[in-house]
CSV table of C-alpha atoms in Angstrom, one decimal:
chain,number,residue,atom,x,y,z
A,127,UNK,CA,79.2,29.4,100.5
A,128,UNK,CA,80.5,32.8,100.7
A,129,UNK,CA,79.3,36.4,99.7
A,130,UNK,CA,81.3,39.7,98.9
A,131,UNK,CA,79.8,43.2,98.8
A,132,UNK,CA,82.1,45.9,98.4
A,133,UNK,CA,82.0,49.6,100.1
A,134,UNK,CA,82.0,52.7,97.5
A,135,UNK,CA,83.6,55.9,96.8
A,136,UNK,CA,81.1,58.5,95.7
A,137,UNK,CA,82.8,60.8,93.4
A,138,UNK,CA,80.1,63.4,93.3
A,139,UNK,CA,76.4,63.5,94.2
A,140,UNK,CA,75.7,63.4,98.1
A,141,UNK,CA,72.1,63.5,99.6
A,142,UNK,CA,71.3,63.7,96.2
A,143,UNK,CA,70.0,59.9,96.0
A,144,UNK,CA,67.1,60.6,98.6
A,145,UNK,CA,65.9,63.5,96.0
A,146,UNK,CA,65.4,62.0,93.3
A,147,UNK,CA,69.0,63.3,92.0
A,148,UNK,CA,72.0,62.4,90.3
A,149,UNK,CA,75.5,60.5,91.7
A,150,UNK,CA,79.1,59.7,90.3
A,151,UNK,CA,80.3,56.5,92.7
A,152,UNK,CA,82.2,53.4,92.4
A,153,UNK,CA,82.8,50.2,94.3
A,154,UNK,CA,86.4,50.0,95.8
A,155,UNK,CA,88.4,46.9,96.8
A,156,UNK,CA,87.8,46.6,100.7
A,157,UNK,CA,83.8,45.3,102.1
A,158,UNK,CA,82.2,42.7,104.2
A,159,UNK,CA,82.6,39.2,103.7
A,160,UNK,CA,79.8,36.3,105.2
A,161,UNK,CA,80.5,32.9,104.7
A,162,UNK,CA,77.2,31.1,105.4
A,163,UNK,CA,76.3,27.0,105.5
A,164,UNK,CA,72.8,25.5,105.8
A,165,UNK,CA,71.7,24.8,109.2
A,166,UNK,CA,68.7,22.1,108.9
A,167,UNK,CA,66.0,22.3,111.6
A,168,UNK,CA,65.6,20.1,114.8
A,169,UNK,CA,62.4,19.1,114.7
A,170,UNK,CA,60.7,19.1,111.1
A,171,UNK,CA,60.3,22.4,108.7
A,172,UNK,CA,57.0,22.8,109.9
A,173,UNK,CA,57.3,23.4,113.4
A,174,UNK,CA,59.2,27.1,113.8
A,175,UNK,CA,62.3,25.1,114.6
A,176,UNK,CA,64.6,26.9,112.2
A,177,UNK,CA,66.8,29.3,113.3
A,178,UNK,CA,69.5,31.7,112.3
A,179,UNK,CA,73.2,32.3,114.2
A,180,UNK,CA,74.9,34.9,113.2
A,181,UNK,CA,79.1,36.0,114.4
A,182,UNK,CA,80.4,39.4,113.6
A,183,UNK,CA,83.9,38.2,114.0
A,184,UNK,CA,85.2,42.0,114.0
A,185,UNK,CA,83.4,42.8,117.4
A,186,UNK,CA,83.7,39.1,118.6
A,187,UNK,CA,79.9,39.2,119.1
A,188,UNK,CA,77.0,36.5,118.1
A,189,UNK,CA,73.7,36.8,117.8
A,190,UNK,CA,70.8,34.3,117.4
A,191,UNK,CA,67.3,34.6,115.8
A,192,UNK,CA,64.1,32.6,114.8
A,193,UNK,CA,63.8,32.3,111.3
A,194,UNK,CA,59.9,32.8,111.2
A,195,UNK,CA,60.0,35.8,113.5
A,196,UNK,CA,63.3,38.2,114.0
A,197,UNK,CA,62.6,40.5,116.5
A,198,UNK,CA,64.6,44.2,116.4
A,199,UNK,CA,68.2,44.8,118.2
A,200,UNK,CA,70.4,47.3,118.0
A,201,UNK,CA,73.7,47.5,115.9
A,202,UNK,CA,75.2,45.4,113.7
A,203,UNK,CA,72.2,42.6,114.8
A,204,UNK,CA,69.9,44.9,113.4
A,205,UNK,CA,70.9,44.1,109.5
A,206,UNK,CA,70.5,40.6,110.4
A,207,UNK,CA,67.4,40.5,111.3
A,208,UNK,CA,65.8,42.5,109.2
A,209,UNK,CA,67.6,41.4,106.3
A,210,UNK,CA,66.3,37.7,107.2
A,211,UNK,CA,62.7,39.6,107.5
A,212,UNK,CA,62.4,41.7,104.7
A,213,UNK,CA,63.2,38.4,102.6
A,214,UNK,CA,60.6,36.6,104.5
A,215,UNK,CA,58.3,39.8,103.3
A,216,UNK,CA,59.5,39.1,99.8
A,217,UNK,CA,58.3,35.5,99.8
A,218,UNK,CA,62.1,35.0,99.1
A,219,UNK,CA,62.0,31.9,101.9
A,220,UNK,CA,65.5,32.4,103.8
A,221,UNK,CA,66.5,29.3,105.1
A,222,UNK,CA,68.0,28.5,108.6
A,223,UNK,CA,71.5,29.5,108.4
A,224,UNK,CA,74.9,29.7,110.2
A,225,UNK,CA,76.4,33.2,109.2
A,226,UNK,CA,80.2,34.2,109.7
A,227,UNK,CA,80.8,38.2,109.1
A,228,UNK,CA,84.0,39.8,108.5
A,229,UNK,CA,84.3,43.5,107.3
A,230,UNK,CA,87.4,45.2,105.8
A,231,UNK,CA,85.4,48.6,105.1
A,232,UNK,CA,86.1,51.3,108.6
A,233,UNK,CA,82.4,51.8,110.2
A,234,UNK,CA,81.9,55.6,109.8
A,235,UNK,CA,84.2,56.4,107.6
A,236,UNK,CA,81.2,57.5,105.1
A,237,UNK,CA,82.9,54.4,102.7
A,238,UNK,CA,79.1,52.6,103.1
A,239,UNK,CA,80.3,49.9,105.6
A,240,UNK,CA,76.5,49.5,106.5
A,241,UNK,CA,75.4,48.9,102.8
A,242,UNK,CA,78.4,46.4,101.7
A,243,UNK,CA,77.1,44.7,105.3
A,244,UNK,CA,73.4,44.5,103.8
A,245,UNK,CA,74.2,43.7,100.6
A,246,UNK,CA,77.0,40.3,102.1
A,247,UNK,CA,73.7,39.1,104.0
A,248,UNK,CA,71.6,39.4,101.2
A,249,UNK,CA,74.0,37.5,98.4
A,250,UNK,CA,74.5,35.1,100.9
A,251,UNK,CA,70.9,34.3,102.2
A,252,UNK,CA,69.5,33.8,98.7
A,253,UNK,CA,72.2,32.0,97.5
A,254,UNK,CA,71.8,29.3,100.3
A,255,UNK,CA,68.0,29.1,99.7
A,256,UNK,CA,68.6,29.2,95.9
A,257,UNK,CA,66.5,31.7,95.3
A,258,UNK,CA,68.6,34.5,94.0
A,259,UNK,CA,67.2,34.1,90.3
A,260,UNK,CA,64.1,35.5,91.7
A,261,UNK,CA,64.9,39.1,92.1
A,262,UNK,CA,66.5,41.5,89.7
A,263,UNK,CA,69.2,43.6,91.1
A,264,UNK,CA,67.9,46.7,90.9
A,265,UNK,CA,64.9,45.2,93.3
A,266,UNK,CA,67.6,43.8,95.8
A,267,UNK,CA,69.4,47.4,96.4
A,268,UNK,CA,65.3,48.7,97.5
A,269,UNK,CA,65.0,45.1,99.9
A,270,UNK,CA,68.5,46.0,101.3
A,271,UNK,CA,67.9,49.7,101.3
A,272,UNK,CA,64.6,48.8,103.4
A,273,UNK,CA,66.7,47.5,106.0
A,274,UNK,CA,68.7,50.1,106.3
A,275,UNK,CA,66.0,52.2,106.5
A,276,UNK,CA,63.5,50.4,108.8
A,277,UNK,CA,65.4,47.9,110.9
A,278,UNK,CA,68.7,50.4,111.4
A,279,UNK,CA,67.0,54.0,111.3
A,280,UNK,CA,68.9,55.5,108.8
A,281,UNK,CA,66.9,57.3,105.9
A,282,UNK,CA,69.5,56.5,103.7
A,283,UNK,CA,68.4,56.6,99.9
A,284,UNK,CA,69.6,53.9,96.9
A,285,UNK,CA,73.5,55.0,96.4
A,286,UNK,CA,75.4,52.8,98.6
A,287,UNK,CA,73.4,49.5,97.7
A,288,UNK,CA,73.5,50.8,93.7
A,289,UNK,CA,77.2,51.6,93.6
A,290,UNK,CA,78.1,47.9,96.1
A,291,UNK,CA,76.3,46.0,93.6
A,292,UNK,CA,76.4,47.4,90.0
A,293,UNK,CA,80.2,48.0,90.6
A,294,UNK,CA,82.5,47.3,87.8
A,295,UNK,CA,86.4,47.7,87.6
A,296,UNK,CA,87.4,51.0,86.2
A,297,UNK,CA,84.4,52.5,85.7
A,298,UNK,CA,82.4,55.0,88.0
A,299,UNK,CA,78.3,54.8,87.8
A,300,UNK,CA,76.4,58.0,86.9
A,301,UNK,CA,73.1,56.8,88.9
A,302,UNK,CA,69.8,58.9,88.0
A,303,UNK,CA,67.5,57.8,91.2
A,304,UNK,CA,64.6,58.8,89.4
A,305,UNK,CA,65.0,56.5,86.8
A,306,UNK,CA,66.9,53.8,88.6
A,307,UNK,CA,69.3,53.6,85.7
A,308,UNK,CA,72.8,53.3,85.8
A,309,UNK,CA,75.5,54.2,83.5
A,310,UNK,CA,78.9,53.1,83.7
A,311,UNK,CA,81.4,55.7,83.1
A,312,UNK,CA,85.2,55.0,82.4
A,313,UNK,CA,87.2,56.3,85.4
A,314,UNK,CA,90.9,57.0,83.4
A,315,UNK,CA,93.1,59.0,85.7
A,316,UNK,CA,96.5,59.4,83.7
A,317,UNK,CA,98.8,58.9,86.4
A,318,UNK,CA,96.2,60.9,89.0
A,319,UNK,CA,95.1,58.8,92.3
A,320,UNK,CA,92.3,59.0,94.0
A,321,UNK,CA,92.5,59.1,98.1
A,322,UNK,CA,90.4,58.6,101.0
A,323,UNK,CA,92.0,60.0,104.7
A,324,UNK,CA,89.7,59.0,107.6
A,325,UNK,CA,89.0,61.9,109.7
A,326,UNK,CA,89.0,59.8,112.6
A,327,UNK,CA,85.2,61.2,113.5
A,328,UNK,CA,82.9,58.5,113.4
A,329,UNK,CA,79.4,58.9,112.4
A,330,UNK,CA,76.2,56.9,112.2
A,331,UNK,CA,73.4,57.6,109.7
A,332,UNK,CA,71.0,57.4,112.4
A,333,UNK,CA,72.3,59.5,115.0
A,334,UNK,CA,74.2,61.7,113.0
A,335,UNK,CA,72.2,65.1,111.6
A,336,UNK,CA,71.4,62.5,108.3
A,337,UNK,CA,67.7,62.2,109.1
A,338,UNK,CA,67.5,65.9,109.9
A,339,UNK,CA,68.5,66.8,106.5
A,340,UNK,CA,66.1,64.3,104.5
A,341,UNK,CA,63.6,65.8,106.6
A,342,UNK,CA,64.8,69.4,105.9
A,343,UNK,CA,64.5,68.6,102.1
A,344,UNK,CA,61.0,66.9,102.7
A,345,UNK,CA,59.9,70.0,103.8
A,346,UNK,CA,61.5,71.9,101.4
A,347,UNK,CA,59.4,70.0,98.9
A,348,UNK,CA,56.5,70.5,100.6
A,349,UNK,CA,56.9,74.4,100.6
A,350,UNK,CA,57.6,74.4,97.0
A,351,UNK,CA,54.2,71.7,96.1
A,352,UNK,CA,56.7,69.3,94.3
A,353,UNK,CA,57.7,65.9,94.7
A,354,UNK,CA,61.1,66.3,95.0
A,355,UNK,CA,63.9,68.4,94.5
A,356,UNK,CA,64.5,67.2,91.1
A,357,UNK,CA,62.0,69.1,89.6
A,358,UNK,CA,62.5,72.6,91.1
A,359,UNK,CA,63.8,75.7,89.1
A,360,UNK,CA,66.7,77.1,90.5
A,361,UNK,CA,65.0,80.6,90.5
A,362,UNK,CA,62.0,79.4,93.0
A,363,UNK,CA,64.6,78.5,95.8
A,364,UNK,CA,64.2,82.7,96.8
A,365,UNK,CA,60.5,81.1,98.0
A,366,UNK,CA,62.5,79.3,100.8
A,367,UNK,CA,63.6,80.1,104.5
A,368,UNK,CA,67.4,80.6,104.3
A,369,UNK,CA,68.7,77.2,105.7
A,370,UNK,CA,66.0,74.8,103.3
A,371,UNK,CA,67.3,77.2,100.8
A,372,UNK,CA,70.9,76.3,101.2
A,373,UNK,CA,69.9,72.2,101.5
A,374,UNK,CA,67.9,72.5,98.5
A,375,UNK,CA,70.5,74.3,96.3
A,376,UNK,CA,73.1,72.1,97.3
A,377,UNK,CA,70.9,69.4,95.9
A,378,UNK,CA,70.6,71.1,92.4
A,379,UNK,CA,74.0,72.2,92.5
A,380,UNK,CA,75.7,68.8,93.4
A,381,UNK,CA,73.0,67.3,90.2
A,382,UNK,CA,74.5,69.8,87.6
A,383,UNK,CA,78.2,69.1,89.3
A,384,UNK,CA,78.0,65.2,88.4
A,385,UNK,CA,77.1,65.6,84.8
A,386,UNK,CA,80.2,67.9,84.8
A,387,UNK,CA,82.3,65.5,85.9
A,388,UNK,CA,81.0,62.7,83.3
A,389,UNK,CA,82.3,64.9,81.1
A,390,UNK,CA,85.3,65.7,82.0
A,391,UNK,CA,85.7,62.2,82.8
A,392,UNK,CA,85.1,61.7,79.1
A,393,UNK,CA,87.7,64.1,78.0
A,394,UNK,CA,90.5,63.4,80.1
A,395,UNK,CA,89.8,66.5,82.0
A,396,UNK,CA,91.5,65.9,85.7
A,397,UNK,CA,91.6,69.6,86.8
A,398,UNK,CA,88.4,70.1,85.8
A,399,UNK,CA,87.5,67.4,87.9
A,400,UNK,CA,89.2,69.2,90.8
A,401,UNK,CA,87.3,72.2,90.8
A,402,UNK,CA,84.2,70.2,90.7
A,403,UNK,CA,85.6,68.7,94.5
A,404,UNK,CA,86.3,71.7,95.5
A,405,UNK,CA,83.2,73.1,94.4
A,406,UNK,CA,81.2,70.2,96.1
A,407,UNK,CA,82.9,70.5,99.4
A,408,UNK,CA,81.9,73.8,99.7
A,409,UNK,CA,78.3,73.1,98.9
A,410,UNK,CA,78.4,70.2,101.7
A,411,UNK,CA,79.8,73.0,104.1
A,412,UNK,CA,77.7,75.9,103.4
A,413,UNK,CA,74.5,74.9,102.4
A,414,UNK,CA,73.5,71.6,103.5
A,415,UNK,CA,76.2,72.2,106.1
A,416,UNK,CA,77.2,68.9,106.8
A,417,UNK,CA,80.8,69.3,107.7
A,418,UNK,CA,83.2,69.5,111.2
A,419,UNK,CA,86.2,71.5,112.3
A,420,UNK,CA,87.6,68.2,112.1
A,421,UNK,CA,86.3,67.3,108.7
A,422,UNK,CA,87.3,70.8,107.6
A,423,UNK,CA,91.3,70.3,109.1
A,424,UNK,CA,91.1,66.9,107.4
A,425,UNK,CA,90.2,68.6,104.1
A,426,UNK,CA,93.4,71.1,104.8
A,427,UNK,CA,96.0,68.3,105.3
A,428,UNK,CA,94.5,66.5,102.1
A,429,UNK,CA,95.4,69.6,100.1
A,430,UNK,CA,98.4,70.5,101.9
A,431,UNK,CA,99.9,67.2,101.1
A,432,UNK,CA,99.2,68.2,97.5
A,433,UNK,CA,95.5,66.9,96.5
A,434,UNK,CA,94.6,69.8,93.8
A,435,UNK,CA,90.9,68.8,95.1
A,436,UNK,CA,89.1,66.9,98.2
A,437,UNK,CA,86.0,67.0,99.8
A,438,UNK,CA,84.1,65.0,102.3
A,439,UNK,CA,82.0,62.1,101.3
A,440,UNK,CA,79.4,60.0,102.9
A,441,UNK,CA,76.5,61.8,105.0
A,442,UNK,CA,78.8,64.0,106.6
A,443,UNK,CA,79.5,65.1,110.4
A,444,UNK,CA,82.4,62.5,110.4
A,445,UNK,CA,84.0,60.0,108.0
A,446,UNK,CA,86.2,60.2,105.3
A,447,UNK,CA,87.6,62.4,102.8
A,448,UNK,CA,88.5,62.5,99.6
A,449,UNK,CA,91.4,63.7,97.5
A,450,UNK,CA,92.3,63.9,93.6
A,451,UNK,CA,96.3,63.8,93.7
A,452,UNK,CA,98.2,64.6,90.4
A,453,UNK,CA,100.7,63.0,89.1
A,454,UNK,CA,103.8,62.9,91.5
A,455,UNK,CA,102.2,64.3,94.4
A,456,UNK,CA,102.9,62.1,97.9
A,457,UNK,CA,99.9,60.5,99.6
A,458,UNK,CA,99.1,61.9,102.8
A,459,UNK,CA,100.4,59.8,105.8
A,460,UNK,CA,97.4,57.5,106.7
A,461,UNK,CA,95.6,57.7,103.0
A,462,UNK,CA,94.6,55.0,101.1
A,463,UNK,CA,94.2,54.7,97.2
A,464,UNK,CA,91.0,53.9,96.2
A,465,UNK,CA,90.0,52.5,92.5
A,466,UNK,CA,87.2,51.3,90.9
A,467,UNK,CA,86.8,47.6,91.3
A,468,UNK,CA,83.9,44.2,90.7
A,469,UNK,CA,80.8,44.7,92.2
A,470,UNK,CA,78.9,42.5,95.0
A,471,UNK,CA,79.4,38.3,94.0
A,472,UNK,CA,78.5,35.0,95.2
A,473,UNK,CA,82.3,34.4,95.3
A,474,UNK,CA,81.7,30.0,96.2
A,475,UNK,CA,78.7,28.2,96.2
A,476,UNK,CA,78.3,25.1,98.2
């Protein structure tokens, strides 16, 4: 059988997830494929026998793993294993497997290669051990987000594994993470494109300043005697040090920014939308300072090719950006067009 989880485009709303806050994303076209087949065990089911082999066919690399008790790696081996353990956890019963991985998302490009990656293993796991039926969705983006989080060190929140699997084509998802809901959101451009242009900087959530800022938040949280950052008045950031006040307005700003952007969404309002970029890379820049010089020169060529607004996306200190072209305006040499497309299927079952 075969599994397909997209990456995503967040239109507005980063390191808000991890607070409790609001996002604007969408699932795009390009993700990670695994094609998966049953391997039966050797010796009996009873006797440990059962294993899992895994390929990453970009890197040319394989990897193999006792079913009953995956032990940590580094890299891409790290989402195997603990997506075959945090299933186990779930009393979801993976199954000994054969596992083929393909990805067409770029690794830190901030496009969520890692989530689309978790999200593959997961579809595909539970569809060979016919247990998919047993878990909502919602439930499946916290067991992937776990893996992330646990088995590859990243202290990512809920958007990537939200936006890969409650994608639908044309629309964008408002997610409020402290509800869990999502709201689909028709993404109309009129003859506008949206583009990504990789930086060229690559990144990894763990290694990257991502953590740092969590933390920073934590602590701004923790100053303030509130949960998270969701619930704090604007006019109690002046009780912060300088740099958690900067993380922490970013967070409120970048909350108010994606409800503006439903709306003009809603009204057909592209320039609007613009300035709400524009507005967001500047947050990401100066107050949860997240950005590079060569972020920052990507940014320039994006609007210098004629994007009336970009910003950087993902966690920041590398990746991607993203630009809002009007009508007519030439996409930058290396840019690709991104839409909203289907979110993360069981594309053939055996």
């Amino acid at each position: 059988m075969r599994a397909f989880a997209p990456g995503r485009v967040c239109l507005i709303g980063e390191h808000t997830d991890y607070n409790d806050g609001l996002a604007l994303a969408f699932a795009i076209a390009a993700g990670v494929t695994v094609d998966a087949r049953r391997i039966e065990p050797e010796h009996g089911d009873d006797d440990g026998s059962e294993r899992v082999l895994a390929q990453a066919l970009d890197f040319g690399e394989r990897d193999e793993l006792p079913l009953a008790d995956p032990q940590p790696a580094p890299g891409w081996r790290a989402f195997v294993r603990g997506m075959v353990a945090e299933l186990a956890r779930a009393g979801l019963r993976p199954v000994g497997a054969s596992l083929q991985i393909e990805g067409a998302v770029p690794r830190g490009a901030g496009l969520s290669s890692s989530a689309a990656l978790e999200v593959a293993l997961c579809l595909a796991l539970l569809a060979l051990a016919g247990t998919r039926g047993e878990i909502g969705t919602t439930e499946l983006a916290k067991l992937c987000s776990r893996v992330e989080n646990e088995w590859a060190g990243a202290q990512t929140g809920l958007l990537d594994q939200l936006s890969s699997l409650y994608g639908e084509r044309d629309m964008a998802l408002r997610i409020d993470f402290q509800t869990l809901r999502v709201d689909p959101v028709p993404l109309r451009l009129d003859g506008w494109r949206l583009v990504t242009l990789d930086s060229g900087e690559r990144r990894s959530n763990a290694s990257s300043g991502y953590n740092q800022r969590r933390a920073e938040c934590a602590r701004a949280c923790e100053l303030l005697g509130v949960s998270s950052l969701r619930e704090v008045e604007e006019t109690r950031l002046q009780e912060l040090p300088l740099a958690l006040r900067g993380r922490a307005r970013h967070v409120l700003s970048d909350n108010m920014r994606v409800d503006s952007a439903v709306a003009a969404l809603r009204a057909g309002d592209l320039p609007a939308l613009t300035e709400l970029l524009n507005a967001s890379h500047a947050s990401l820049r100066d107050d949860l300072e997240v950005s590079t010089p060569t972020v920052e020169a990507t940014v320039a060529r994006m609007l210098d090719a004629g994007a009336a607004g970009a910003r950087l996306m993902g966690g920041g200190f590398g990746g991607s950006v993203l630009g809002l072209l009007p009508s007519g305006a030439a996409v930058p040499d290396g840019a690709r067009e991104v839409r909203p497309c289907a979110g993360a299927r069981v594309l053939e079952e055996g």
